[in-house]
Coordinates of C-alpha atoms and ligand atoms in Angstrom, one line a residue:
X1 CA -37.3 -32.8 -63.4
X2 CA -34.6 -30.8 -61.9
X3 CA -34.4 -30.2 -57.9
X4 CA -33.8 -27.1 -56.5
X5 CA -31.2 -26.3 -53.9
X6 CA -31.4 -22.8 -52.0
X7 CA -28.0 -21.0 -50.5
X8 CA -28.9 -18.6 -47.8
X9 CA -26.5 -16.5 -45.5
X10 CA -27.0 -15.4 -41.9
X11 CA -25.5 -13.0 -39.5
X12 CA -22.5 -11.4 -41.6
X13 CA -22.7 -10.4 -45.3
X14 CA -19.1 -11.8 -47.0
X15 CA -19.1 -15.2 -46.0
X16 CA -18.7 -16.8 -49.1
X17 CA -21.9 -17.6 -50.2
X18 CA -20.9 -17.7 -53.9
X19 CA -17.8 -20.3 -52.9
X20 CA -20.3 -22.7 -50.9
X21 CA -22.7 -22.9 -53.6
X22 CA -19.9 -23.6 -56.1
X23 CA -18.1 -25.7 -54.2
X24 CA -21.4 -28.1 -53.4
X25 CA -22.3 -27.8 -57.1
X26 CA -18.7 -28.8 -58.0
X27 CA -18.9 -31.8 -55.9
X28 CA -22.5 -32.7 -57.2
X29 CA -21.1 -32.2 -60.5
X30 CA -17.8 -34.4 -60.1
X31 CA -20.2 -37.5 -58.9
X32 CA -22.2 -37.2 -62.5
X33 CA -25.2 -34.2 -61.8
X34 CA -25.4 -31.9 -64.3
X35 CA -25.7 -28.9 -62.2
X36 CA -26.1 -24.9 -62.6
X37 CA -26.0 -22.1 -60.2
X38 CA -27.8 -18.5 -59.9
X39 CA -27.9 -15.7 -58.2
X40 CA -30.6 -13.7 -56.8
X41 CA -29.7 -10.3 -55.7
X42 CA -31.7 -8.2 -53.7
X43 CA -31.0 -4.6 -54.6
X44 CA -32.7 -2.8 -57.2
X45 CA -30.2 -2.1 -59.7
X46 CA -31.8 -3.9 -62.7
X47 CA -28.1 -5.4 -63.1
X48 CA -24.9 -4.2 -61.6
X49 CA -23.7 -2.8 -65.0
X50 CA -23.8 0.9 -63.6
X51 CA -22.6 0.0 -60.0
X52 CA -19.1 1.5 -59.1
X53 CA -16.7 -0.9 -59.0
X54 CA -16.1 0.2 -55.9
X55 CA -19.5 -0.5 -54.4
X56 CA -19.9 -4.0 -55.5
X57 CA -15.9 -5.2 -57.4
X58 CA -15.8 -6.7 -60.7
X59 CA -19.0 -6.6 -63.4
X60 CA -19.2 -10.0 -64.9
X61 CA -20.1 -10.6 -68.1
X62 CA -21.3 -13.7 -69.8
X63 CA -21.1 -14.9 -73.0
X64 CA -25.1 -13.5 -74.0
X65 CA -23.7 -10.0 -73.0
X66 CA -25.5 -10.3 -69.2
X67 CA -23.8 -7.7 -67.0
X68 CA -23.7 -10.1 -63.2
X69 CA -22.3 -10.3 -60.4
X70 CA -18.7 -11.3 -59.5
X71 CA -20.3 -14.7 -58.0
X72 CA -21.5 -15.8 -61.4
X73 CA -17.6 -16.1 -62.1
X74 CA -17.0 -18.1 -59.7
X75 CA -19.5 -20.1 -60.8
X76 CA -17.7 -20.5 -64.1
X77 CA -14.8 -21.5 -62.7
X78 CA -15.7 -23.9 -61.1
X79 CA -18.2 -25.6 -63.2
X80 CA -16.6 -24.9 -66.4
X81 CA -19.6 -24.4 -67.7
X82 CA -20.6 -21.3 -69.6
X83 CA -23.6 -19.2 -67.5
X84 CA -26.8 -16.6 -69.2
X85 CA -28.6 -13.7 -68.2
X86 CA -30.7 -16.3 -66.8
X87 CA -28.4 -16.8 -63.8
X88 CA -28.5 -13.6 -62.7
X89 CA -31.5 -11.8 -61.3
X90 CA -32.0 -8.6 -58.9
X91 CA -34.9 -7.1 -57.7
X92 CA -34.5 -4.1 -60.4
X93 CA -35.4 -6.8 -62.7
X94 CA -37.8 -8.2 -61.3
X95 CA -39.9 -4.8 -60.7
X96 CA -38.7 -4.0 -64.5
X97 CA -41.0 -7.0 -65.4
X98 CA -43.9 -6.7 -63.5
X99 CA -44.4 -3.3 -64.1
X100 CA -44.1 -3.2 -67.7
X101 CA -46.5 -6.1 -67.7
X102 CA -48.7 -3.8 -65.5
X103 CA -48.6 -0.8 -67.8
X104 CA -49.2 -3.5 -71.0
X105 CA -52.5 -4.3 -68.6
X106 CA -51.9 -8.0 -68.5
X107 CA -53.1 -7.5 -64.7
X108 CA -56.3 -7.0 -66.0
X109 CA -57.0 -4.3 -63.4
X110 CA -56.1 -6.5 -60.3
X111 CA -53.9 -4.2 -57.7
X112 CA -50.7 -5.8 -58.2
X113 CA -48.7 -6.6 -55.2
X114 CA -45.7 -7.7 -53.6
X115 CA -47.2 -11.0 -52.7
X116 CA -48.2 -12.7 -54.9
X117 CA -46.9 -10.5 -58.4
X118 CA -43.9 -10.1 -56.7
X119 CA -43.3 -13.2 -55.5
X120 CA -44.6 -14.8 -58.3
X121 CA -42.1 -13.6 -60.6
X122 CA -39.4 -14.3 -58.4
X123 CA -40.6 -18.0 -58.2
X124 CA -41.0 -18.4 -61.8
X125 CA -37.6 -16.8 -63.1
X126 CA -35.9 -19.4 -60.3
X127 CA -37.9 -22.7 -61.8
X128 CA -36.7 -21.4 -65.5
X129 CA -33.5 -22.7 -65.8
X130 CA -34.6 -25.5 -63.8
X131 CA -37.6 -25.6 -66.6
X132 CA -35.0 -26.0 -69.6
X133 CA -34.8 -30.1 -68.8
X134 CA -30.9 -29.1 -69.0
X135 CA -30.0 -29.9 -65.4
X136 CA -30.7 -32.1 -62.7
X137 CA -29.8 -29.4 -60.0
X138 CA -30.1 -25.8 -59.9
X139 CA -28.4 -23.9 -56.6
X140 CA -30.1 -20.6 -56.2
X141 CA -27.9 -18.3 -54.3
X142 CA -30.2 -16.1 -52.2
X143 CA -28.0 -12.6 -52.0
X144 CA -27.5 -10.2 -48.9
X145 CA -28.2 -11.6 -45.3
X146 CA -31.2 -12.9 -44.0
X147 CA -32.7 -10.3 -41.6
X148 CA -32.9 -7.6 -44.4
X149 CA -35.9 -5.6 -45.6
X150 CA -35.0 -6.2 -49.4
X151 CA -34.8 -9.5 -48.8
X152 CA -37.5 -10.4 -47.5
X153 CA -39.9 -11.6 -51.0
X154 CA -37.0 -13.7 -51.9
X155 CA -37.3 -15.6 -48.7
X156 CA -41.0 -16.2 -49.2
X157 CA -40.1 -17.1 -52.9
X158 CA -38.3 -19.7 -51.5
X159 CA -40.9 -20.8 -48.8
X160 CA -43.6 -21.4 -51.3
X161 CA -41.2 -23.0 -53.3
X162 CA -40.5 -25.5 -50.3
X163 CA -44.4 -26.1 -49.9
X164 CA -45.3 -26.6 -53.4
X165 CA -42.6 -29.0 -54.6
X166 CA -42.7 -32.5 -53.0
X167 CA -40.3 -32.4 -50.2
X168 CA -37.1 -34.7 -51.6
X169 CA -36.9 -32.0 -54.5
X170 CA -35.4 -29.0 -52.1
X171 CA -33.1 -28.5 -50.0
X172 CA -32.5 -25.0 -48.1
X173 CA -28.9 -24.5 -47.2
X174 CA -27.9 -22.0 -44.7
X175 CA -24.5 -20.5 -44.1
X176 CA -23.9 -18.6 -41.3
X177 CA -20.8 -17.5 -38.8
X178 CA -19.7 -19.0 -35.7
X179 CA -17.3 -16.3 -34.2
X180 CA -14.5 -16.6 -32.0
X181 CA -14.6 -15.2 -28.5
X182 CA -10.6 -14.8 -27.6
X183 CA -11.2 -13.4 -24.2
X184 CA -13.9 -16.3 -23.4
X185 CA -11.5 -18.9 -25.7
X186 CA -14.8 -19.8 -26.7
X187 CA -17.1 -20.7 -30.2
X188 CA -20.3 -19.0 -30.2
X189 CA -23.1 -20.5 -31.7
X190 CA -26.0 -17.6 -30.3
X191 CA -25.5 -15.5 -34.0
X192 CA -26.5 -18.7 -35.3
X193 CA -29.5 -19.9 -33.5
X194 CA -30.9 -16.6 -33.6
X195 CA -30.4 -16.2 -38.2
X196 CA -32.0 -19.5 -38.0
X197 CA -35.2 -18.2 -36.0
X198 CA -34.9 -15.2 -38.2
X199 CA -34.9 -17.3 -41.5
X200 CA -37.8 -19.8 -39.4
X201 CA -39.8 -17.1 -39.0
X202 CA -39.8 -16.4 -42.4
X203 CA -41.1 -19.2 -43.2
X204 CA -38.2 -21.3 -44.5
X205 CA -36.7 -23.8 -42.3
X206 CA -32.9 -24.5 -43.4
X207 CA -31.9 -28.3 -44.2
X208 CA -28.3 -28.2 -43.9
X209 CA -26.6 -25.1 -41.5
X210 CA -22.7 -24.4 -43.0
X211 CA -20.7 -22.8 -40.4
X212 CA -17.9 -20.6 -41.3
X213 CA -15.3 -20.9 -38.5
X214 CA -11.4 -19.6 -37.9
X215 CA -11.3 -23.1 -35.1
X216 CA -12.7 -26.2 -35.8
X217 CA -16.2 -27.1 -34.4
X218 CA -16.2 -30.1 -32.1
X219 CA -19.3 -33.0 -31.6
X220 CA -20.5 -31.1 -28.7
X221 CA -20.4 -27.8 -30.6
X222 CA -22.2 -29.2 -33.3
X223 CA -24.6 -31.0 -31.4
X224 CA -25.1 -27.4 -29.5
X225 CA -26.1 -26.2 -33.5
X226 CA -28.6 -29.1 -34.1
X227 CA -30.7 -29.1 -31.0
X228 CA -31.4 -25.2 -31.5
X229 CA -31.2 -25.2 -35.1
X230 CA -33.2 -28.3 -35.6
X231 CA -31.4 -30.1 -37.4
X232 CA -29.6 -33.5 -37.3
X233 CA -26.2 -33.0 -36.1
X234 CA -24.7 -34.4 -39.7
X235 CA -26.5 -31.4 -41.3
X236 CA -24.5 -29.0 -39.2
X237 CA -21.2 -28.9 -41.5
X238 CA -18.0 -26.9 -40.6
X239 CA -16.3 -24.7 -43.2
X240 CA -13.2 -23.5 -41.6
X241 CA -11.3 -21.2 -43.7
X242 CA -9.1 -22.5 -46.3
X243 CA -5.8 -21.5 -47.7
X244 CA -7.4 -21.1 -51.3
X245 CA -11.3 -20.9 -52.5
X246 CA -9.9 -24.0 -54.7
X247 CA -9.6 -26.5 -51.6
X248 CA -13.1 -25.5 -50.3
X249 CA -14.3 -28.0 -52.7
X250 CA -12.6 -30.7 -50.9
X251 CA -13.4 -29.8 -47.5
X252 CA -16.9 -29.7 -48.6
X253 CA -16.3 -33.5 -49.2
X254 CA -14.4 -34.1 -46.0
X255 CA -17.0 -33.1 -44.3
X256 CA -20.1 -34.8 -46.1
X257 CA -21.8 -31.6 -47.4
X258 CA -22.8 -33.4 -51.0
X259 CA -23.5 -36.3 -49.3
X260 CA -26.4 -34.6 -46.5
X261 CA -27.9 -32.9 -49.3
X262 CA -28.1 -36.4 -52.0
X263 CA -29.9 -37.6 -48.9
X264 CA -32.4 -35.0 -48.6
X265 CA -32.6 -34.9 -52.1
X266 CA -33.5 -38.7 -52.5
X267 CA -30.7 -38.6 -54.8
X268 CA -29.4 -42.7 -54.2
X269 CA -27.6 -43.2 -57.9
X270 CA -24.1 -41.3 -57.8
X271 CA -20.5 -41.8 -58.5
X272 CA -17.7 -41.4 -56.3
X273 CA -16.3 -37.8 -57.4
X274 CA -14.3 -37.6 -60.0
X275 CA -12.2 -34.8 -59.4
X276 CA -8.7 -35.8 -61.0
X277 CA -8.5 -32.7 -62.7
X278 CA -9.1 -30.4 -59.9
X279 CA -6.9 -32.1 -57.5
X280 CA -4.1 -31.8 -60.6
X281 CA -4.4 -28.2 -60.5
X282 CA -4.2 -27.7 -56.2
X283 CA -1.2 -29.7 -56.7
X284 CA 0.5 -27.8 -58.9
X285 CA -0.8 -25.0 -57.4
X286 CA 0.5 -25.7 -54.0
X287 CA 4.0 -26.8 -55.3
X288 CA 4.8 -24.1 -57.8
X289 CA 8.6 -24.8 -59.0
X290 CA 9.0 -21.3 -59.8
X291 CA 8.2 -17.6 -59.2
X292 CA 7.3 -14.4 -60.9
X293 CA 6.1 -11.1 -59.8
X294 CA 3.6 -9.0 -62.0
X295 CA 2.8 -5.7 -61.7
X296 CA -1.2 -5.0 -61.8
X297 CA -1.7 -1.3 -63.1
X298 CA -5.4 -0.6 -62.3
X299 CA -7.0 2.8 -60.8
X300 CA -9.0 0.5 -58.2
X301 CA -6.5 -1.1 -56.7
X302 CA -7.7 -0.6 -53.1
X303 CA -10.7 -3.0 -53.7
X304 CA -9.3 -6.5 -55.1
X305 CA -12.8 -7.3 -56.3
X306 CA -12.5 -5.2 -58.5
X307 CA -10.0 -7.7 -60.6
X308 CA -11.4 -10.5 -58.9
X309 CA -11.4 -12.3 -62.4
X310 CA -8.0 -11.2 -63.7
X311 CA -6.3 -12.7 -60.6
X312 CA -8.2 -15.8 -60.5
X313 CA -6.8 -16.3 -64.2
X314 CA -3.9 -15.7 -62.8
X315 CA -3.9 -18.5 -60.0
X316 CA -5.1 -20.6 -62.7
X317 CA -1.8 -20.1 -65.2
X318 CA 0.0 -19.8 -62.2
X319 CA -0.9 -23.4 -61.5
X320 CA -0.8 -24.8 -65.3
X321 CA 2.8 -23.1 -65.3
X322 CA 4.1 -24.4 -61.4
X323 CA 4.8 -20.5 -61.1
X324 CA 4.0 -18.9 -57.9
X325 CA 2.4 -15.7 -59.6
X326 CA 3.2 -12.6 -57.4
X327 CA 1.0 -9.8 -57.6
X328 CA 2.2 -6.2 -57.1
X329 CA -0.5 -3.6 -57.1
X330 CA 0.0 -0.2 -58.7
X331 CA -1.9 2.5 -59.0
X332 CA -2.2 4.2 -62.2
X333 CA -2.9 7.4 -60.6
X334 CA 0.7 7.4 -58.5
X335 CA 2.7 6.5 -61.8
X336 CA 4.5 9.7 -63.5
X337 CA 7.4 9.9 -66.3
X338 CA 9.8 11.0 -63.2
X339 CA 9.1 8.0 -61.4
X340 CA 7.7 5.2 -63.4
X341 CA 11.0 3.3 -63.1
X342 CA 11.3 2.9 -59.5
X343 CA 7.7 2.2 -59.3
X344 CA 7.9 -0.6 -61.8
X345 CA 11.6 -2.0 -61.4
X346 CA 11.7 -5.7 -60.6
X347 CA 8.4 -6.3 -61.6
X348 CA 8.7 -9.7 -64.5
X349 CA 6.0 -8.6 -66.3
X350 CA 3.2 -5.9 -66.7
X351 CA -0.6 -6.2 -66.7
X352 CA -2.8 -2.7 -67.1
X353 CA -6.3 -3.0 -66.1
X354 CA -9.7 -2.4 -67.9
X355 CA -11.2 0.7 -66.9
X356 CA -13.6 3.5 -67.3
X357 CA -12.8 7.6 -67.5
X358 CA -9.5 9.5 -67.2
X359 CA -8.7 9.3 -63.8
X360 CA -5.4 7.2 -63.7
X361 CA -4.7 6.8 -67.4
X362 CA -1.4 9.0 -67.8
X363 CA -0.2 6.6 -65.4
X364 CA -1.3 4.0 -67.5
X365 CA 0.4 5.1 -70.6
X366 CA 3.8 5.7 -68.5
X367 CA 3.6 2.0 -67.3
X368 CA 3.4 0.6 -71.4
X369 CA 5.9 3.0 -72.8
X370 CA 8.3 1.5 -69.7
X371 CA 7.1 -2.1 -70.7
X372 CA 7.6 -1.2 -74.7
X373 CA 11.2 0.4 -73.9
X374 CA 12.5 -2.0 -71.3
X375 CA 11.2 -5.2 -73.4
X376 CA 9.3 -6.3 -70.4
X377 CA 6.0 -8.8 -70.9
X378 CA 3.0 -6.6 -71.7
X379 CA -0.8 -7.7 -71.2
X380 CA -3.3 -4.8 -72.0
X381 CA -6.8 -5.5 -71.1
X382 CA -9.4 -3.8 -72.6
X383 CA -8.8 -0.1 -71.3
X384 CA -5.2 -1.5 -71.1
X385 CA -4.8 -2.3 -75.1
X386 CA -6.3 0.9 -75.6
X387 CA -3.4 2.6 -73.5
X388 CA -1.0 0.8 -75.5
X389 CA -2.4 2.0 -78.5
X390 CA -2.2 5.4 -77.5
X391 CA 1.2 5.1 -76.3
X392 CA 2.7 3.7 -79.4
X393 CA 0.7 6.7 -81.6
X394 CA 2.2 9.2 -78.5
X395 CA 5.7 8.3 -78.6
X396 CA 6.1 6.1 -81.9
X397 CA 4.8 7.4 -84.3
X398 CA 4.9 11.1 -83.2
X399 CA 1.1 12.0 -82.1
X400 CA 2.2 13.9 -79.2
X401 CA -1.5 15.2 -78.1
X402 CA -2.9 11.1 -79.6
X403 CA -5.8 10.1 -77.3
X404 CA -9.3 8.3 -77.0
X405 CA -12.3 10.7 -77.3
X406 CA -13.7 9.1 -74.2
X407 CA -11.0 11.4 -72.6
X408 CA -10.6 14.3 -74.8
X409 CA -12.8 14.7 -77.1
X410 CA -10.7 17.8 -79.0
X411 CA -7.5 14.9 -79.6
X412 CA -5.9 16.0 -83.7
X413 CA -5.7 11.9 -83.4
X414 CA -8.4 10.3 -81.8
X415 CA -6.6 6.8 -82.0
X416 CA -8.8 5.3 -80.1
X417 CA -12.5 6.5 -81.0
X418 CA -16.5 5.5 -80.3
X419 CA -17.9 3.2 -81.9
X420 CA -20.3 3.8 -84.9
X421 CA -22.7 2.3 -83.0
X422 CA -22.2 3.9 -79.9
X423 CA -22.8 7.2 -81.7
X424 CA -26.4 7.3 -80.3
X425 CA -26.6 5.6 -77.6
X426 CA -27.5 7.7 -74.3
X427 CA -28.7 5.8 -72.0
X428 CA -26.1 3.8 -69.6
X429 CA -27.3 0.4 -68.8
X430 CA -26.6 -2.4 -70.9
X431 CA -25.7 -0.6 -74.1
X432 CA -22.0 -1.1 -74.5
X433 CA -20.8 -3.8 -76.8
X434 CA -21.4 -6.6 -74.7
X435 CA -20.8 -10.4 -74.7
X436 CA -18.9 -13.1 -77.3
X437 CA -17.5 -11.7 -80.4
X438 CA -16.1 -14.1 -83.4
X439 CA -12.3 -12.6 -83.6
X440 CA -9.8 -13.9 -86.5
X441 CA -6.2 -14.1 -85.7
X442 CA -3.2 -13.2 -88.3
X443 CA -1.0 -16.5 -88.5
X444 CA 2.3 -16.2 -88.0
X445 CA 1.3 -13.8 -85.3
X446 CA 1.7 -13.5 -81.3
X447 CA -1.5 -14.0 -80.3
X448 CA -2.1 -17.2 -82.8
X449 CA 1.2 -18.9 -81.1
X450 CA -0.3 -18.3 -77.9
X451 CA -4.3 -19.3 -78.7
X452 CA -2.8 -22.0 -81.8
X453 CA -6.0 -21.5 -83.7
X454 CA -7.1 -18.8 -86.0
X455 CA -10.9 -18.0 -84.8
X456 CA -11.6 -17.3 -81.4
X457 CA -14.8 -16.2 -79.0
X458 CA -13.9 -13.7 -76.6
X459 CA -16.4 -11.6 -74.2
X460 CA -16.8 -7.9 -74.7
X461 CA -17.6 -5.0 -72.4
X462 CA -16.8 -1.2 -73.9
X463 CA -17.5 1.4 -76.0
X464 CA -14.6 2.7 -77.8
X465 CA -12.6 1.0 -80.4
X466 CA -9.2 1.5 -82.0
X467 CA -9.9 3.8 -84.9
X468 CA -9.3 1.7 -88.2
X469 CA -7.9 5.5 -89.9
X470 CA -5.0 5.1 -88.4
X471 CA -4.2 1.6 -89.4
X472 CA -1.5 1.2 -91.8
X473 CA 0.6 3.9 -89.3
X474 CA 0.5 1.3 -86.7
X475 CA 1.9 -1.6 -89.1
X476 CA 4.5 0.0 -90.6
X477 CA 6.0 1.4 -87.3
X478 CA 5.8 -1.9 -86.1
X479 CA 2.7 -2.5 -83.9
X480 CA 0.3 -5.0 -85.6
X481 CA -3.3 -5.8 -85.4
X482 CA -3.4 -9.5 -85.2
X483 CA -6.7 -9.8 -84.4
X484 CA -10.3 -8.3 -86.0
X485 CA -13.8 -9.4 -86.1
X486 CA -14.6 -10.7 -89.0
X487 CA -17.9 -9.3 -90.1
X488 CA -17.0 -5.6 -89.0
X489 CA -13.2 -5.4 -89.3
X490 CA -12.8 -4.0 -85.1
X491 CA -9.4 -4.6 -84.0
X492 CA -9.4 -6.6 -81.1
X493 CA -5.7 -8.1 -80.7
X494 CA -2.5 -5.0 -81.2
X495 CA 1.2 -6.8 -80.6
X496 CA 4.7 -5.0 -81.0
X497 CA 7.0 -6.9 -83.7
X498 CA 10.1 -6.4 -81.8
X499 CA 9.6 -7.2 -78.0
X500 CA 9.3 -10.9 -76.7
X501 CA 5.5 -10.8 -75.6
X502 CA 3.7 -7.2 -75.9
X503 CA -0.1 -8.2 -76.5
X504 CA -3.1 -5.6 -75.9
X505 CA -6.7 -7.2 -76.3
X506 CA -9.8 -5.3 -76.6
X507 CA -11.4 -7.6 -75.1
X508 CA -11.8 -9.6 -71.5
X509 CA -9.9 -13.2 -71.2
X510 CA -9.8 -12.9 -67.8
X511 CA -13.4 -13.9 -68.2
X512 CA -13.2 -17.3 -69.5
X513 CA -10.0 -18.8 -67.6
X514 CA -11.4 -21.4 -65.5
X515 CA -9.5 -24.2 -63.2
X516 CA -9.5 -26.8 -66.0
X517 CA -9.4 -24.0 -68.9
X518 CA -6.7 -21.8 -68.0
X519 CA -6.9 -18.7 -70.6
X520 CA -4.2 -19.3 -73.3
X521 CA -3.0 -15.3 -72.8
X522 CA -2.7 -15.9 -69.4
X523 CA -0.8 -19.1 -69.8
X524 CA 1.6 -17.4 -72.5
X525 CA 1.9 -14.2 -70.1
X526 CA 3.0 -16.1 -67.3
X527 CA 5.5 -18.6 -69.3
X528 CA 7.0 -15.0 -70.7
X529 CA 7.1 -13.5 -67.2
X530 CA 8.8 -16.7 -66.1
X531 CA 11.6 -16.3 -69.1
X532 CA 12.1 -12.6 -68.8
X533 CA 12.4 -13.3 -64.8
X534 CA 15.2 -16.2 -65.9
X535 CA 17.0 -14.2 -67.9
X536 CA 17.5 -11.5 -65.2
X537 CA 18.6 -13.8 -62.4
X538 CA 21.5 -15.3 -64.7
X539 CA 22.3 -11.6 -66.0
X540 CA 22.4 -10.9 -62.2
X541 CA 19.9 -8.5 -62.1
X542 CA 17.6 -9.5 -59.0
X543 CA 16.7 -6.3 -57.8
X544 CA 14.6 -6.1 -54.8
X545 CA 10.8 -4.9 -55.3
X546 CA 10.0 -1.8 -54.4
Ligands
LIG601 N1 -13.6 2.7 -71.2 C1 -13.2 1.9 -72.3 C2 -14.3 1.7 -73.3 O1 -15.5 1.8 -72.9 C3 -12.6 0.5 -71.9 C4 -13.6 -0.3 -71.2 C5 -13.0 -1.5 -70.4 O2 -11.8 -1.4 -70.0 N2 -13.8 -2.5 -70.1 O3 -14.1 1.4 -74.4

């Protein structure tokens, strides 16, 4: 039977909830638990496929095509283990449930309530994956901050939890802030006490309180914590902030965290950690033999969230490559034909961003034809490959008004067009083409040099496609499609045949690079960055950045 470990957060919102829980699970992982991690998220969204990138960063999908939160990639990357629609629930879905069961009448004319129908369902999509005899741990990462009004049935979810199992099967972790006073030189522990009460009053008394810190927290300090937290004082575990999300892990361990909660737990049989590979990567991460700078070309720039998983690929084949990965944000919307190349000299390579609507694409399209013409490294991403394929049909092959029909519908060359199946589709949430699709690569090719295999599973999140019409246009002016699914012929891999590394996917890498799986694109993207960036420094040409 598995046990079940709750993540809380008190007085702040942004304290790294997501990296605590994957940092404990890592650890119980390295000593031998099989472990998985979820997410509970208050708002009522039924997932966060329609939020604004803006509001809430990156959408993250898995490979069952579940739209999640950004936290569930973090959970990948740290695990390395794949995660479902089952790790991600909100409270959208969890009124979606109970109210269609209400209108089937499987309430059989009861009043249906927050507590217990509610609750109920909270409680039982938590125990599922717990349920599937897969893991001997589930962390259930309680979103938002305890105090708030939506949050509230989660937290008494999570108290009857806590009185119906036996007590050495769950654990309550609570992570809260202890800020800094300058003026009084002093730690203040008063936020603390008091989201404890809050969280006690509840109902739920935390186990283990995590304390996010900028100074470290001394005996008496953490004495202070346990006598009003009630707690021992070895529950009350400092988390000062690291220099990377990668090292949190290992301060986790320094400071017992894994340890307090195998305790609680009852948990006696476990292995020293075995956490070769990890330390491997911080090593090389931390002592990167060389440098490049790449320029990210994204209309959301302002919000790094919003790419949260394309730069954390990059920091992984940063690492893999000991290449200190330099990232220069651009915004589409500021690049134009009259000033593309002061925008984007220096840079050693180019990435352009997924993306949705017109707003910023022109930009887009000046930064490819400047990475096609001035043989710099080219990694299109979803909205990105598409760009590339306009710009080639724009400027190559002569299609001067070429376009998608997601922004212009009246295009004389829709290049990039809906997909058949998308023809109907009206309503937003959860109908793109979503999730892992086979995709055969041409040998001989790009992108089967970099991936060195010839069928692939990558994750999927859009609506257009490249429009198969103009195939044999692309190939002989020299743009290839090196990759297609293999039971519908969609083209999701384009390449140029005479530039060193020019690559557009239709699809989302970025998605599966984890610490000990950097993404192969990535990898290859970086090593050409790091040639293209050699070859200018012996030709001289070391520009400064603008
Ligand atoms: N807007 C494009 C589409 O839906 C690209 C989506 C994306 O970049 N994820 O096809």
């Amino acid at each position: 039977m598995a046990k079940y470990i709750f993540v809380t957060g008190g007085v702040t919102s942004s304290l790294g909830k997501g990296i605590i829980a994957a940092s404990l699970a890592k650890l119980l992982q390295a000593r031998g638990l099989k472990c998985t991690i979820q997410k509970f998220d208050p708002y009522i969204n039924v997932d966060p496929g329609t939020l604004n990138p803006y509001e809430h960063g990156e959408c993250y999908v898995t490979d069952d095509g579940a739209e999640t939160d950004l936290d569930l990639g973090h959970y990948e990357r740290f695990l390395n283990i794949p995660t479902s629609q089952a790790n991600n629930v909100t409270t959208g879905r969890i009124y979606q449930t109970v109210i269609n069961k209400e209108r089937e009448g499987d309430y059989l004319g009861k009043t249906v309530q927050v507590v217990p129908h509610i609750t109920d369902e909270i409680k039982r999509r938590m125990m599922l994956l717990g349920n599937s005899g897969e893991f001997d741990i589930v962390i259930t990462e309680l979103g938002g901050t305890v105090g708030d009004i939506e949050s509230l049935p989660f937290v008494e979810a999570v108290r009857q939890i806590q009185w119906e199992l036996p007590e050495e099967d769950c654990v309550v972790v609570h992570l809260t802030l202890i800020p800094y006073l300058k003026a009084a030189k002093e730690l203040k522990t008063k936020p603390t006490q008091h989201s404890v009460r809050m969280l006690s009053q509840e109902g739920v008394h935390p186990n283990v309180i995590v304390c996010r810190t900028e100074h470290p927290i001394n005996a008496e300090i953490k004495r202070k914590i346990a006598l009003f937290c009630n707690v021992k004082p070895e529950a009350v575990i400092e988390a000062m902030d690291a220099s990377t999300i990668y090292e949190v892990p290992l301060k986790m361990l320094e400071e017992g965290l894994d340890v307090i909660v195998m305790k609680k737990l009852h948990i006696e049989k476990f292995n020293t950690p075995e956490l070769g590979k990890w330390n491997d990567f911080l090593n090389k991460y931390k002592n990167p033999t060389s440098k490049v700078t790449i320029g990210l070309i994204g209309k959301y720039v302002e919000l790094q969230d919003a790419y949260k998983s394309i730069l954390e690929a990059f920091v992984h084949a940063g690492a893999i490559n000991q290449c200190k990965v330099q990232i220069v944000n651009v915004h589409s919307e500021h690049i134009t034909a009259d000033n593309v190349d002061s925008q984007l000299k220096g840079l050693d390579g180019l990435l352009v961003a997924p993306g949705f609507g017109s707003r910023g694409v022109e930009g887009k399209i000046e930064a490819v034809k400047y990475a096609r013409e001035n043989k710099l490294p080219f990694f299109g991403i979803c909205l990105g490959m598409q760009m590339a394929v306009i710009e080639f049909a724009r400027n190559v092959l002569g299609y001067k008004d070429a376009h998608s029909t997601e922004m212009d519908v009246n295009t004389t060359h829709p290049v990039i067009d809906l997909m058949e199946a998308q023809k109907t589709v009206t309503s937003k949430g959860g109908t793109m083409r979503l999730g892992a699709y086979p995709c055969e690569i041409a040998e001989g090719s790009l992108a089967h040099c970099i991936y060195q295999t010839q069928t692939i599973s990558e994750r999927h999140r859009h609506r257009w496609e490249f429009n198969n019409k103009y195939i044999d246009d692309y190939i002989n002016a020299g743009m290839q499609t090196s990759g297609k699914n293999p039971q519908n012929g969609l083209v999701e891999i384009v390449e140029l045949n005479n530039h060193p590394f020019f690559i557009g996917v239709q699809y989302h890498p970025e998605l599966k690079s984890t610490v000990e799986n950097p993404h192969p694109v990535f990898v290859g993207f970086v090593r050409a960055a790091k040639d293209f960036s050699s070859v200018k420094i012996s030709s001289g040409l070391t520009e400064a950045l603008v």
